[in-house]
CSV table of C-alpha atoms in Angstrom, one decimal:
chain,number,residue,atom,x,y,z
A,1,UNK,CA,-12.7,28.3,19.6
A,2,UNK,CA,-12.5,26.3,22.8
A,3,UNK,CA,-15.2,23.9,21.4
A,4,UNK,CA,-13.3,23.6,18.1
A,5,UNK,CA,-10.0,22.8,20.0
A,6,UNK,CA,-11.7,20.1,22.0
A,7,UNK,CA,-13.2,18.6,18.8
A,8,UNK,CA,-9.8,18.6,17.1
A,9,UNK,CA,-8.2,17.1,20.2
A,10,UNK,CA,-10.9,14.4,20.3
A,11,UNK,CA,-10.3,13.5,16.6
A,12,UNK,CA,-6.5,13.4,17.1
A,13,UNK,CA,-6.9,11.1,20.1
A,14,UNK,CA,-9.2,8.8,18.2
A,15,UNK,CA,-6.8,8.8,15.2
A,16,UNK,CA,-3.9,7.9,17.5
A,17,UNK,CA,-5.9,5.0,19.0
A,18,UNK,CA,-6.8,3.7,15.5
A,19,UNK,CA,-3.5,4.6,13.9
A,20,UNK,CA,-0.8,3.1,16.1
A,21,UNK,CA,-1.7,-0.5,15.3
A,22,UNK,CA,-1.7,0.3,11.6
A,23,UNK,CA,1.7,1.9,11.9
A,24,UNK,CA,3.1,-1.1,13.8
A,25,UNK,CA,1.6,-3.5,11.2
A,26,UNK,CA,3.3,-1.6,8.4
A,27,UNK,CA,6.6,-1.5,10.3
A,28,UNK,CA,6.6,-5.3,10.6
A,29,UNK,CA,5.7,-5.7,7.0
A,30,UNK,CA,8.6,-3.5,5.9
A,31,UNK,CA,11.0,-5.2,8.2
A,32,UNK,CA,10.0,-8.6,6.9
A,33,UNK,CA,10.8,-7.5,3.4
A,34,UNK,CA,14.2,-6.2,4.6
A,35,UNK,CA,15.0,-9.7,6.1
A,36,UNK,CA,14.1,-11.3,2.8
A,37,UNK,CA,16.6,-9.0,1.0
A,38,UNK,CA,19.4,-9.6,3.6
A,39,UNK,CA,19.0,-13.3,3.4
A,40,UNK,CA,18.8,-13.4,-0.4
A,41,UNK,CA,21.9,-11.3,-0.5
A,42,UNK,CA,23.9,-14.1,1.2
A,43,UNK,CA,23.2,-16.5,-1.7
A,44,UNK,CA,24.5,-14.7,-4.8
A,45,UNK,CA,24.0,-11.5,-6.9
A,46,UNK,CA,21.8,-13.6,-9.3
A,47,UNK,CA,19.5,-14.5,-6.4
A,48,UNK,CA,19.1,-10.8,-5.4
A,49,UNK,CA,18.4,-9.9,-9.1
A,50,UNK,CA,15.9,-12.8,-9.4
A,51,UNK,CA,13.9,-11.8,-6.3
A,52,UNK,CA,13.9,-8.1,-7.5
A,53,UNK,CA,12.6,-9.0,-10.9
A,54,UNK,CA,10.0,-11.4,-9.6
A,55,UNK,CA,8.8,-8.8,-7.1
A,56,UNK,CA,7.9,-6.6,-10.1
A,57,UNK,CA,5.3,-9.2,-11.1
A,58,UNK,CA,4.4,-9.9,-7.5
A,59,UNK,CA,3.0,-6.4,-7.3
A,60,UNK,CA,-0.1,-7.7,-9.2
A,61,UNK,CA,-1.7,-9.7,-6.3
A,62,UNK,CA,-0.7,-6.9,-4.0
A,63,UNK,CA,-2.5,-4.3,-6.1
A,64,UNK,CA,-5.5,-6.5,-6.5
A,65,UNK,CA,-5.7,-7.0,-2.7
A,66,UNK,CA,-5.2,-3.3,-2.0
A,67,UNK,CA,-7.8,-2.4,-4.6
A,68,UNK,CA,-10.5,-4.7,-3.3
A,69,UNK,CA,-9.3,-3.7,0.2
A,70,UNK,CA,-10.3,-0.1,-0.7
A,71,UNK,CA,-13.8,-1.3,-1.5
A,72,UNK,CA,-13.9,-3.3,1.7
A,73,UNK,CA,-12.8,-0.5,3.9
A,74,UNK,CA,-15.2,2.0,2.3
A,75,UNK,CA,-18.3,-0.1,2.6
A,76,UNK,CA,-17.3,-1.5,6.0
A,77,UNK,CA,-16.7,1.9,7.5
A,78,UNK,CA,-19.9,3.4,6.0
A,79,UNK,CA,-22.1,0.5,7.1
A,80,UNK,CA,-20.5,0.4,10.5
A,81,UNK,CA,-21.4,4.1,10.9
A,82,UNK,CA,-25.0,3.5,10.1
A,83,UNK,CA,-25.3,0.2,12.1
A,84,UNK,CA,-26.1,-1.8,8.9
A,85,UNK,CA,-24.4,-5.0,9.9
A,86,UNK,CA,-26.0,-7.3,7.4
A,87,UNK,CA,-25.1,-5.0,4.4
A,88,UNK,CA,-21.5,-4.6,5.8
A,89,UNK,CA,-21.0,-8.4,6.2
A,90,UNK,CA,-22.3,-9.1,2.7
A,91,UNK,CA,-19.9,-6.5,1.3
A,92,UNK,CA,-17.0,-8.0,3.2
A,93,UNK,CA,-17.9,-11.6,2.1
A,94,UNK,CA,-18.3,-10.6,-1.5
A,95,UNK,CA,-14.9,-8.8,-1.5
A,96,UNK,CA,-13.2,-11.9,0.0
A,97,UNK,CA,-14.8,-14.2,-2.6
A,98,UNK,CA,-14.0,-11.9,-5.5
A,99,UNK,CA,-10.4,-11.6,-4.3
A,100,UNK,CA,-9.9,-15.3,-4.1
A,101,UNK,CA,-11.3,-15.8,-7.6
A,102,UNK,CA,-9.1,-13.0,-9.0
A,103,UNK,CA,-6.1,-14.8,-7.6
A,104,UNK,CA,-6.8,-18.2,-9.3
A,105,UNK,CA,-5.6,-17.2,-12.8
A,106,UNK,CA,-2.3,-16.0,-11.2
A,107,UNK,CA,-1.7,-19.5,-9.8
A,108,UNK,CA,-1.8,-20.9,-13.3
A,109,UNK,CA,0.5,-18.2,-14.6
A,110,UNK,CA,3.0,-18.9,-11.9
A,111,UNK,CA,2.9,-22.6,-12.6
A,112,UNK,CA,3.4,-22.5,-16.3
A,113,UNK,CA,5.0,-19.1,-17.1
A,114,UNK,CA,7.1,-18.1,-14.1
A,115,UNK,CA,10.5,-18.5,-15.8
A,116,UNK,CA,9.5,-17.1,-19.2
A,117,UNK,CA,8.1,-13.9,-17.4
A,118,UNK,CA,11.5,-13.3,-15.7
A,119,UNK,CA,13.4,-14.0,-19.0
A,120,UNK,CA,11.1,-11.6,-20.8
A,121,UNK,CA,12.8,-8.8,-18.8
A,122,UNK,CA,16.1,-9.6,-20.3
A,123,UNK,CA,17.4,-11.7,-17.3
A,124,UNK,CA,20.3,-14.1,-17.7
A,125,UNK,CA,19.6,-17.8,-17.7
A,126,UNK,CA,20.4,-18.4,-14.0
A,127,UNK,CA,18.5,-15.3,-12.9
A,128,UNK,CA,15.5,-16.4,-14.9
A,129,UNK,CA,15.6,-19.9,-13.4
A,130,UNK,CA,15.8,-18.7,-9.8
A,131,UNK,CA,13.3,-15.9,-10.4
A,132,UNK,CA,10.9,-18.3,-12.0
A,133,UNK,CA,11.0,-20.7,-9.0
A,134,UNK,CA,10.4,-17.8,-6.6
A,135,UNK,CA,7.5,-16.3,-8.8
A,136,UNK,CA,5.8,-19.8,-9.0
A,137,UNK,CA,5.7,-19.9,-5.2
A,138,UNK,CA,4.5,-16.3,-4.8
A,139,UNK,CA,1.8,-16.6,-7.5
A,140,UNK,CA,0.8,-20.0,-6.1
A,141,UNK,CA,-0.6,-18.3,-3.0
A,142,UNK,CA,-2.0,-15.2,-4.8
A,143,UNK,CA,-5.6,-16.0,-3.7
A,144,UNK,CA,-4.5,-16.2,0.0
A,145,UNK,CA,-2.4,-13.0,-0.3
A,146,UNK,CA,-5.5,-11.1,-1.7
A,147,UNK,CA,-7.9,-12.6,0.9
A,148,UNK,CA,-5.5,-11.6,3.7
A,149,UNK,CA,-5.3,-8.0,2.5
A,150,UNK,CA,-9.1,-7.6,1.9
A,151,UNK,CA,-9.9,-9.2,5.3
A,152,UNK,CA,-7.5,-6.8,7.1
A,153,UNK,CA,-9.0,-3.8,5.4
A,154,UNK,CA,-12.5,-5.0,6.3
A,155,UNK,CA,-11.7,-5.2,9.9
A,156,UNK,CA,-10.0,-1.8,9.9
A,157,UNK,CA,-13.1,-0.3,8.3
A,158,UNK,CA,-15.2,-1.5,11.2
A,159,UNK,CA,-12.8,0.3,13.6
A,160,UNK,CA,-10.8,-2.8,14.6
A,161,UNK,CA,-7.2,-2.0,13.7
A,162,UNK,CA,-5.7,-4.1,16.5
A,163,UNK,CA,-6.7,-7.5,15.2
A,164,UNK,CA,-5.0,-7.0,11.8
A,165,UNK,CA,-1.9,-5.8,13.6
A,166,UNK,CA,-1.7,-8.8,15.8
A,167,UNK,CA,-2.4,-11.3,13.0
A,168,UNK,CA,-0.2,-9.6,10.4
A,169,UNK,CA,2.6,-9.0,13.0
A,170,UNK,CA,2.6,-12.6,14.1
A,171,UNK,CA,2.6,-13.9,10.5
A,172,UNK,CA,5.4,-11.6,9.5
A,173,UNK,CA,7.5,-12.9,12.4
A,174,UNK,CA,6.8,-16.4,11.2
A,175,UNK,CA,7.8,-15.4,7.7
A,176,UNK,CA,11.1,-13.9,8.8
A,177,UNK,CA,11.9,-16.9,10.9
A,178,UNK,CA,11.1,-19.4,8.1
A,179,UNK,CA,13.0,-17.2,5.6
A,180,UNK,CA,16.2,-17.6,7.7
A,181,UNK,CA,15.6,-21.2,8.6
A,182,UNK,CA,14.6,-22.5,5.1
A,183,UNK,CA,16.8,-20.1,3.2
A,184,UNK,CA,20.0,-20.7,5.1
A,185,UNK,CA,19.3,-24.2,6.5
A,186,UNK,CA,19.7,-23.6,10.2
A,187,UNK,CA,18.4,-25.7,13.1
A,188,UNK,CA,16.8,-28.9,11.7
A,189,UNK,CA,15.7,-27.2,8.4
A,190,UNK,CA,17.2,-28.0,5.0
A,191,UNK,CA,19.1,-25.3,3.1
A,192,UNK,CA,16.7,-24.5,0.3
A,193,UNK,CA,18.1,-21.1,-0.9
A,194,UNK,CA,15.8,-18.9,-2.8
A,195,UNK,CA,13.2,-21.6,-2.9
A,196,UNK,CA,13.2,-21.5,0.9
A,197,UNK,CA,12.6,-17.8,0.9
A,198,UNK,CA,9.7,-18.2,-1.5
A,199,UNK,CA,8.3,-21.1,0.5
A,200,UNK,CA,8.4,-19.0,3.7
A,201,UNK,CA,6.3,-16.4,2.0
A,202,UNK,CA,3.9,-18.9,0.7
A,203,UNK,CA,3.4,-20.6,4.1
A,204,UNK,CA,3.0,-17.3,5.9
A,205,UNK,CA,0.5,-15.9,3.4
A,206,UNK,CA,-1.6,-19.0,3.7
A,207,UNK,CA,-1.6,-18.8,7.5
A,208,UNK,CA,-2.5,-15.1,7.3
A,209,UNK,CA,-5.5,-15.7,5.0
A,210,UNK,CA,-6.8,-18.5,7.3
A,211,UNK,CA,-6.4,-16.4,10.4
A,212,UNK,CA,-8.1,-13.3,9.0
A,213,UNK,CA,-11.0,-15.3,7.6
A,214,UNK,CA,-11.4,-17.1,10.9
A,215,UNK,CA,-11.3,-13.8,12.8
A,216,UNK,CA,-14.2,-12.5,10.7
A,217,UNK,CA,-16.2,-15.8,10.9
A,218,UNK,CA,-15.9,-16.2,14.6
A,219,UNK,CA,-17.6,-14.0,17.3
A,220,UNK,CA,-14.2,-12.6,18.4
A,221,UNK,CA,-14.7,-9.7,16.1
A,222,UNK,CA,-17.8,-7.6,15.3
A,223,UNK,CA,-17.8,-8.8,11.7
A,224,UNK,CA,-19.2,-12.1,10.3
A,225,UNK,CA,-19.5,-13.8,7.0
A,226,UNK,CA,-22.8,-13.3,5.1
A,227,UNK,CA,-22.6,-15.5,1.9
A,228,UNK,CA,-25.7,-13.9,0.3
A,229,UNK,CA,-25.4,-12.5,-3.2
A,230,UNK,CA,-26.4,-8.8,-3.4
A,231,UNK,CA,-26.1,-7.2,-6.8
A,232,UNK,CA,-25.9,-3.7,-5.5
A,233,UNK,CA,-23.2,-4.4,-2.9
A,234,UNK,CA,-21.2,-6.4,-5.5
A,235,UNK,CA,-21.4,-3.6,-8.0
A,236,UNK,CA,-20.3,-1.1,-5.4
A,237,UNK,CA,-17.4,-3.2,-4.2
A,238,UNK,CA,-16.1,-3.5,-7.8
A,239,UNK,CA,-16.8,0.1,-8.7
A,240,UNK,CA,-14.8,1.4,-5.7
A,241,UNK,CA,-12.0,-1.2,-6.1
A,242,UNK,CA,-11.2,-0.8,-9.8
A,243,UNK,CA,-9.9,2.8,-9.7
A,244,UNK,CA,-7.9,2.0,-6.6
A,245,UNK,CA,-6.4,-1.0,-8.4
A,246,UNK,CA,-5.6,1.1,-11.4
A,247,UNK,CA,-4.0,3.7,-9.2
A,248,UNK,CA,-1.6,1.2,-7.7
A,249,UNK,CA,-0.8,-0.4,-11.1
A,250,UNK,CA,0.0,3.0,-12.7
A,251,UNK,CA,2.8,3.4,-10.2
A,252,UNK,CA,4.0,-0.2,-10.6
A,253,UNK,CA,4.0,0.1,-14.4
A,254,UNK,CA,5.9,3.4,-14.3
A,255,UNK,CA,8.7,1.7,-12.3
A,256,UNK,CA,9.9,-0.1,-15.5
A,257,UNK,CA,10.7,3.0,-17.6
A,258,UNK,CA,11.7,5.1,-14.6
A,259,UNK,CA,14.3,2.5,-13.6
A,260,UNK,CA,15.5,2.5,-17.3
A,261,UNK,CA,15.9,6.3,-17.1
A,262,UNK,CA,18.0,6.0,-13.9
A,263,UNK,CA,20.2,3.4,-15.5
A,264,UNK,CA,21.3,5.9,-18.1
A,265,UNK,CA,23.3,7.5,-15.2
A,266,UNK,CA,24.8,4.3,-14.1
A,267,UNK,CA,24.1,1.3,-11.8
A,268,UNK,CA,25.2,3.4,-8.8
A,269,UNK,CA,22.4,5.9,-9.5
A,270,UNK,CA,19.8,3.2,-9.8
A,271,UNK,CA,21.0,1.5,-6.6
A,272,UNK,CA,21.0,4.8,-4.8
A,273,UNK,CA,17.4,5.5,-5.8
A,274,UNK,CA,16.3,2.2,-4.3
A,275,UNK,CA,18.2,2.9,-1.1
A,276,UNK,CA,16.6,6.3,-0.8
A,277,UNK,CA,13.2,4.7,-1.5
A,278,UNK,CA,13.8,2.0,1.2
A,279,UNK,CA,14.8,4.7,3.7
A,280,UNK,CA,11.7,6.8,3.3
A,281,UNK,CA,9.4,3.8,3.2
A,282,UNK,CA,10.9,2.4,6.4
A,283,UNK,CA,10.9,5.7,8.3
A,284,UNK,CA,7.8,7.4,7.1
A,285,UNK,CA,5.7,4.6,5.5
A,286,UNK,CA,4.0,3.7,8.8
A,287,UNK,CA,3.0,7.4,9.3
A,288,UNK,CA,1.5,8.1,5.9
A,289,UNK,CA,-0.2,4.7,5.5
A,290,UNK,CA,-1.8,4.9,8.9
A,291,UNK,CA,-2.9,8.5,8.1
A,292,UNK,CA,-4.6,7.2,4.9
A,293,UNK,CA,-6.3,4.3,6.7
A,294,UNK,CA,-7.4,6.2,9.8
A,295,UNK,CA,-8.9,9.0,7.7
A,296,UNK,CA,-10.8,6.5,5.6
A,297,UNK,CA,-12.2,4.9,8.7
A,298,UNK,CA,-13.2,8.1,10.5
A,299,UNK,CA,-14.7,9.8,7.4
A,300,UNK,CA,-16.5,6.7,6.2
A,301,UNK,CA,-18.1,6.1,9.6
A,302,UNK,CA,-19.2,9.8,9.9
A,303,UNK,CA,-20.7,9.6,6.4
A,304,UNK,CA,-22.5,6.4,7.4
A,305,UNK,CA,-24.0,8.3,10.3
A,306,UNK,CA,-25.2,11.0,7.9
A,307,UNK,CA,-22.8,13.6,9.3
A,308,UNK,CA,-21.2,15.0,6.1
A,309,UNK,CA,-20.1,18.3,7.7
A,310,UNK,CA,-18.5,16.5,10.6
A,311,UNK,CA,-16.7,14.2,8.2
A,312,UNK,CA,-15.2,17.2,6.4
A,313,UNK,CA,-14.1,18.8,9.6
A,314,UNK,CA,-12.5,15.6,10.9
A,315,UNK,CA,-10.7,15.1,7.6
A,316,UNK,CA,-9.2,18.6,7.8
A,317,UNK,CA,-8.1,18.0,11.4
A,318,UNK,CA,-6.4,14.8,10.3
A,319,UNK,CA,-4.8,16.6,7.4
A,320,UNK,CA,-3.2,19.1,9.8
A,321,UNK,CA,-1.9,16.3,12.0
A,322,UNK,CA,-0.5,14.3,9.0
A,323,UNK,CA,1.1,17.4,7.5
A,324,UNK,CA,2.9,18.3,10.7
A,325,UNK,CA,4.1,14.7,11.4
A,326,UNK,CA,5.4,14.0,7.9
A,327,UNK,CA,7.0,17.4,7.6
A,328,UNK,CA,8.9,16.8,10.8
A,329,UNK,CA,9.9,13.3,9.6
A,330,UNK,CA,11.1,14.8,6.4
A,331,UNK,CA,13.3,17.2,8.3
A,332,UNK,CA,14.8,14.4,10.2
A,333,UNK,CA,15.5,12.5,7.0
A,334,UNK,CA,17.1,15.5,5.4
A,335,UNK,CA,19.4,16.3,8.2
A,336,UNK,CA,20.3,12.6,8.9
A,337,UNK,CA,20.6,11.5,5.3
A,338,UNK,CA,24.3,10.8,5.3
A,339,UNK,CA,24.3,8.7,8.5
A,340,UNK,CA,21.2,6.8,7.5
A,341,UNK,CA,22.5,6.0,4.0
A,342,UNK,CA,25.8,4.8,5.5
A,343,UNK,CA,23.9,1.8,6.9
A,344,UNK,CA,23.1,0.6,3.4
A,345,UNK,CA,26.3,1.1,1.3
A,346,UNK,CA,30.0,2.0,1.6
A,347,UNK,CA,30.5,2.7,-2.1
A,348,UNK,CA,31.3,6.4,-2.5
A,349,UNK,CA,29.4,7.0,-5.7
A,350,UNK,CA,26.3,5.1,-4.6
A,351,UNK,CA,26.4,6.8,-1.2
A,352,UNK,CA,26.6,10.3,-2.7
A,353,UNK,CA,23.6,9.7,-5.0
A,354,UNK,CA,21.7,7.9,-2.2
A,355,UNK,CA,22.0,10.9,0.1
A,356,UNK,CA,20.6,13.1,-2.7
A,357,UNK,CA,17.7,10.8,-3.3
A,358,UNK,CA,16.9,10.5,0.4
A,359,UNK,CA,16.8,14.3,0.6
A,360,UNK,CA,14.6,14.5,-2.4
A,361,UNK,CA,12.1,12.2,-0.7
A,362,UNK,CA,12.6,14.2,2.5
A,363,UNK,CA,11.6,17.4,0.7
A,364,UNK,CA,8.6,15.7,-0.7
A,365,UNK,CA,7.2,14.6,2.7
A,366,UNK,CA,4.9,17.6,3.1
A,367,UNK,CA,3.2,16.6,-0.1
A,368,UNK,CA,2.8,13.1,1.3
A,369,UNK,CA,1.3,14.7,4.4
A,370,UNK,CA,-1.4,16.2,2.2
A,371,UNK,CA,-2.0,13.4,-0.3
A,372,UNK,CA,-2.5,10.4,1.9
A,373,UNK,CA,-5.0,11.7,4.5
A,374,UNK,CA,-7.1,13.4,1.8
A,375,UNK,CA,-6.9,10.4,-0.5
A,376,UNK,CA,-8.0,8.3,2.5
A,377,UNK,CA,-11.0,10.7,3.1
A,378,UNK,CA,-12.0,10.4,-0.5
A,379,UNK,CA,-11.8,6.6,-0.4
A,380,UNK,CA,-13.8,6.5,2.8
A,381,UNK,CA,-16.6,8.3,0.8
A,382,UNK,CA,-16.3,5.9,-2.1
A,383,UNK,CA,-14.4,8.3,-4.4
A,384,UNK,CA,-11.4,6.3,-5.5
A,385,UNK,CA,-11.2,7.9,-8.9
A,386,UNK,CA,-9.7,11.2,-7.8
A,387,UNK,CA,-6.7,9.6,-6.1
A,388,UNK,CA,-6.2,7.5,-9.3
A,389,UNK,CA,-6.2,10.6,-11.5
A,390,UNK,CA,-3.8,12.3,-9.1
A,391,UNK,CA,-1.3,9.4,-9.2
A,392,UNK,CA,-1.7,8.9,-13.0
A,393,UNK,CA,-1.0,12.5,-13.8
A,394,UNK,CA,1.8,12.9,-11.3
A,395,UNK,CA,3.5,9.7,-12.3
A,396,UNK,CA,3.3,9.9,-16.1
A,397,UNK,CA,3.4,13.7,-16.6
A,398,UNK,CA,6.1,14.5,-14.0
A,399,UNK,CA,7.9,11.4,-12.7
A,400,UNK,CA,8.4,10.1,-16.2
A,401,UNK,CA,7.8,13.0,-18.6
A,402,UNK,CA,9.3,16.0,-16.7
A,403,UNK,CA,12.2,13.9,-15.3
A,404,UNK,CA,13.1,12.7,-18.8
A,405,UNK,CA,12.9,16.1,-20.5
A,406,UNK,CA,14.8,17.8,-17.8
A,407,UNK,CA,17.4,15.1,-17.4
A,408,UNK,CA,18.2,14.1,-21.0
A,409,UNK,CA,17.1,16.6,-23.7
A,410,UNK,CA,17.7,19.7,-21.5
A,411,UNK,CA,20.9,18.1,-20.0
A,412,UNK,CA,20.3,18.6,-16.3
A,413,UNK,CA,21.0,15.0,-15.5
A,414,UNK,CA,20.0,13.6,-12.1
A,415,UNK,CA,19.0,17.1,-11.0
A,416,UNK,CA,16.3,17.0,-13.6
A,417,UNK,CA,15.2,13.6,-12.1
A,418,UNK,CA,15.1,15.1,-8.6
A,419,UNK,CA,12.9,18.0,-9.8
A,420,UNK,CA,10.6,15.6,-11.7
A,421,UNK,CA,10.1,13.5,-8.6
A,422,UNK,CA,9.2,16.4,-6.3
A,423,UNK,CA,6.8,17.8,-9.0
A,424,UNK,CA,5.1,14.4,-9.2
A,425,UNK,CA,4.3,14.3,-5.5
A,426,UNK,CA,3.2,17.9,-5.5
A,427,UNK,CA,0.8,17.0,-8.4
A,428,UNK,CA,-0.6,14.2,-6.2
A,429,UNK,CA,-1.3,16.6,-3.4
A,430,UNK,CA,-2.8,19.4,-5.6
A,431,UNK,CA,-5.3,17.1,-7.4
A,432,UNK,CA,-6.6,15.3,-4.3
A,433,UNK,CA,-6.8,18.6,-2.4
A,434,UNK,CA,-8.9,20.0,-5.3
A,435,UNK,CA,-11.1,16.9,-5.3
A,436,UNK,CA,-11.6,17.1,-1.6
A,437,UNK,CA,-12.5,20.8,-1.4
A,438,UNK,CA,-14.6,21.0,-4.6
A,439,UNK,CA,-15.6,17.4,-5.4
A,440,UNK,CA,-18.9,15.8,-4.6
A,441,UNK,CA,-17.5,13.0,-2.5
A,442,UNK,CA,-20.1,13.4,0.3
A,443,UNK,CA,-22.9,13.1,-2.3
A,444,UNK,CA,-21.2,10.0,-3.7
A,445,UNK,CA,-21.2,8.4,-0.3
A,446,UNK,CA,-24.9,9.4,0.3
A,447,UNK,CA,-25.9,7.9,-3.1
A,448,UNK,CA,-24.1,4.6,-2.3
A,449,UNK,CA,-25.6,4.3,1.1
A,450,UNK,CA,-29.1,5.1,-0.3
A,451,UNK,CA,-28.7,2.3,-2.8
A,452,UNK,CA,-27.8,-0.2,-0.2
A,453,UNK,CA,-30.6,0.9,2.1
A,454,UNK,CA,-33.1,0.5,-0.8
A,455,UNK,CA,-31.8,-3.0,-1.6
A,456,UNK,CA,-32.0,-4.1,2.0
A,457,UNK,CA,-35.5,-2.7,2.8
A,458,UNK,CA,-37.5,-5.9,2.1
A,459,UNK,CA,-35.3,-7.9,4.5
A,460,UNK,CA,-35.7,-5.3,7.2
A,461,UNK,CA,-39.5,-5.4,7.1
């Protein structure tokens, strides 16, 4: 028992060392987005609506980057664990190149179809015009956005979580400063309005991609660029990335009908949901996202070393830590919901609904504490399909299906939506837990590693 306690303590200390930079990084990212919303709100309601609608499409490069980032962190962590630097660097380089290529079509879409895409959502003429300008700028740097995300995940997979924190944190501060300067026209900068907000994002994402690529290419980090085509590595990067991309897109796509369902109960209810969502993302996002990333790193490296049993024990230890932290955070959110929501709105109806939504998210935090570390463990092994199935089932069966049936045909209104939301997150947790305890994720990792070893044998001789 004493030995077990020391092992758990060691894993938790390692997780804290790896996790705090990830948490800080996500905190800066969320705060940057908050600054964008505050500045845009000073222009006009049309500008706010334009950015909100454009961000629905801007999810696409984000999801591509996170999907390829899952492939990068999986192979990077596994190959770091087995000291296969050449294979790791090839995987990272291929993921960066594939990401940049995936972003090129989005540049063309933004240039020629930005405004029509916003108008397609039913936006008024001025909203479509402003949203089209913003989307053109955001899509214009899609390759850079994807490269920045992939490069950061590659560094994290190798155990370096501080470099992405420093680079991303600095870039987000630049973004926030340029958003204020170019959007509002302070100091010597021209007042460019929503174009300035979009331009600030474009500049910062370009800087981020350049810095991340330079960090990988120079001796300052353990990684390097290895521009050698390897069919096995390329296939594995894509096979791991596609389900992760589909997982994220399933959530993004579901946002359209779910928001339509909320609008049946009024604009205040819809606004309240977004306030509650902002609250939980700001307060707990750094925790559950770092739990996912850290578990991927630790499990992937253990599997790379051939220690499957140790990987499983470490994942369970991190599950316990994540569950405890997020349950505690949920309790704080639940008890402090009224005071927290008061920061966002003074409208009585919106405030009342927002408190309820915040408490729904608070009650769901224990399920987040299960889903994210276990999903991270599965991704570290190369199993990105199970988390995809979990989100797909939870989102479409419960978040959309159960919420609608309970709220509209059965007449429970927003209470039915609340129940559907909690059930969806519970579904996420149950499916990944089943996949972790009964799935063959360790065999998946071993098979992937064996393929890469076989492919690299001639070069090692």
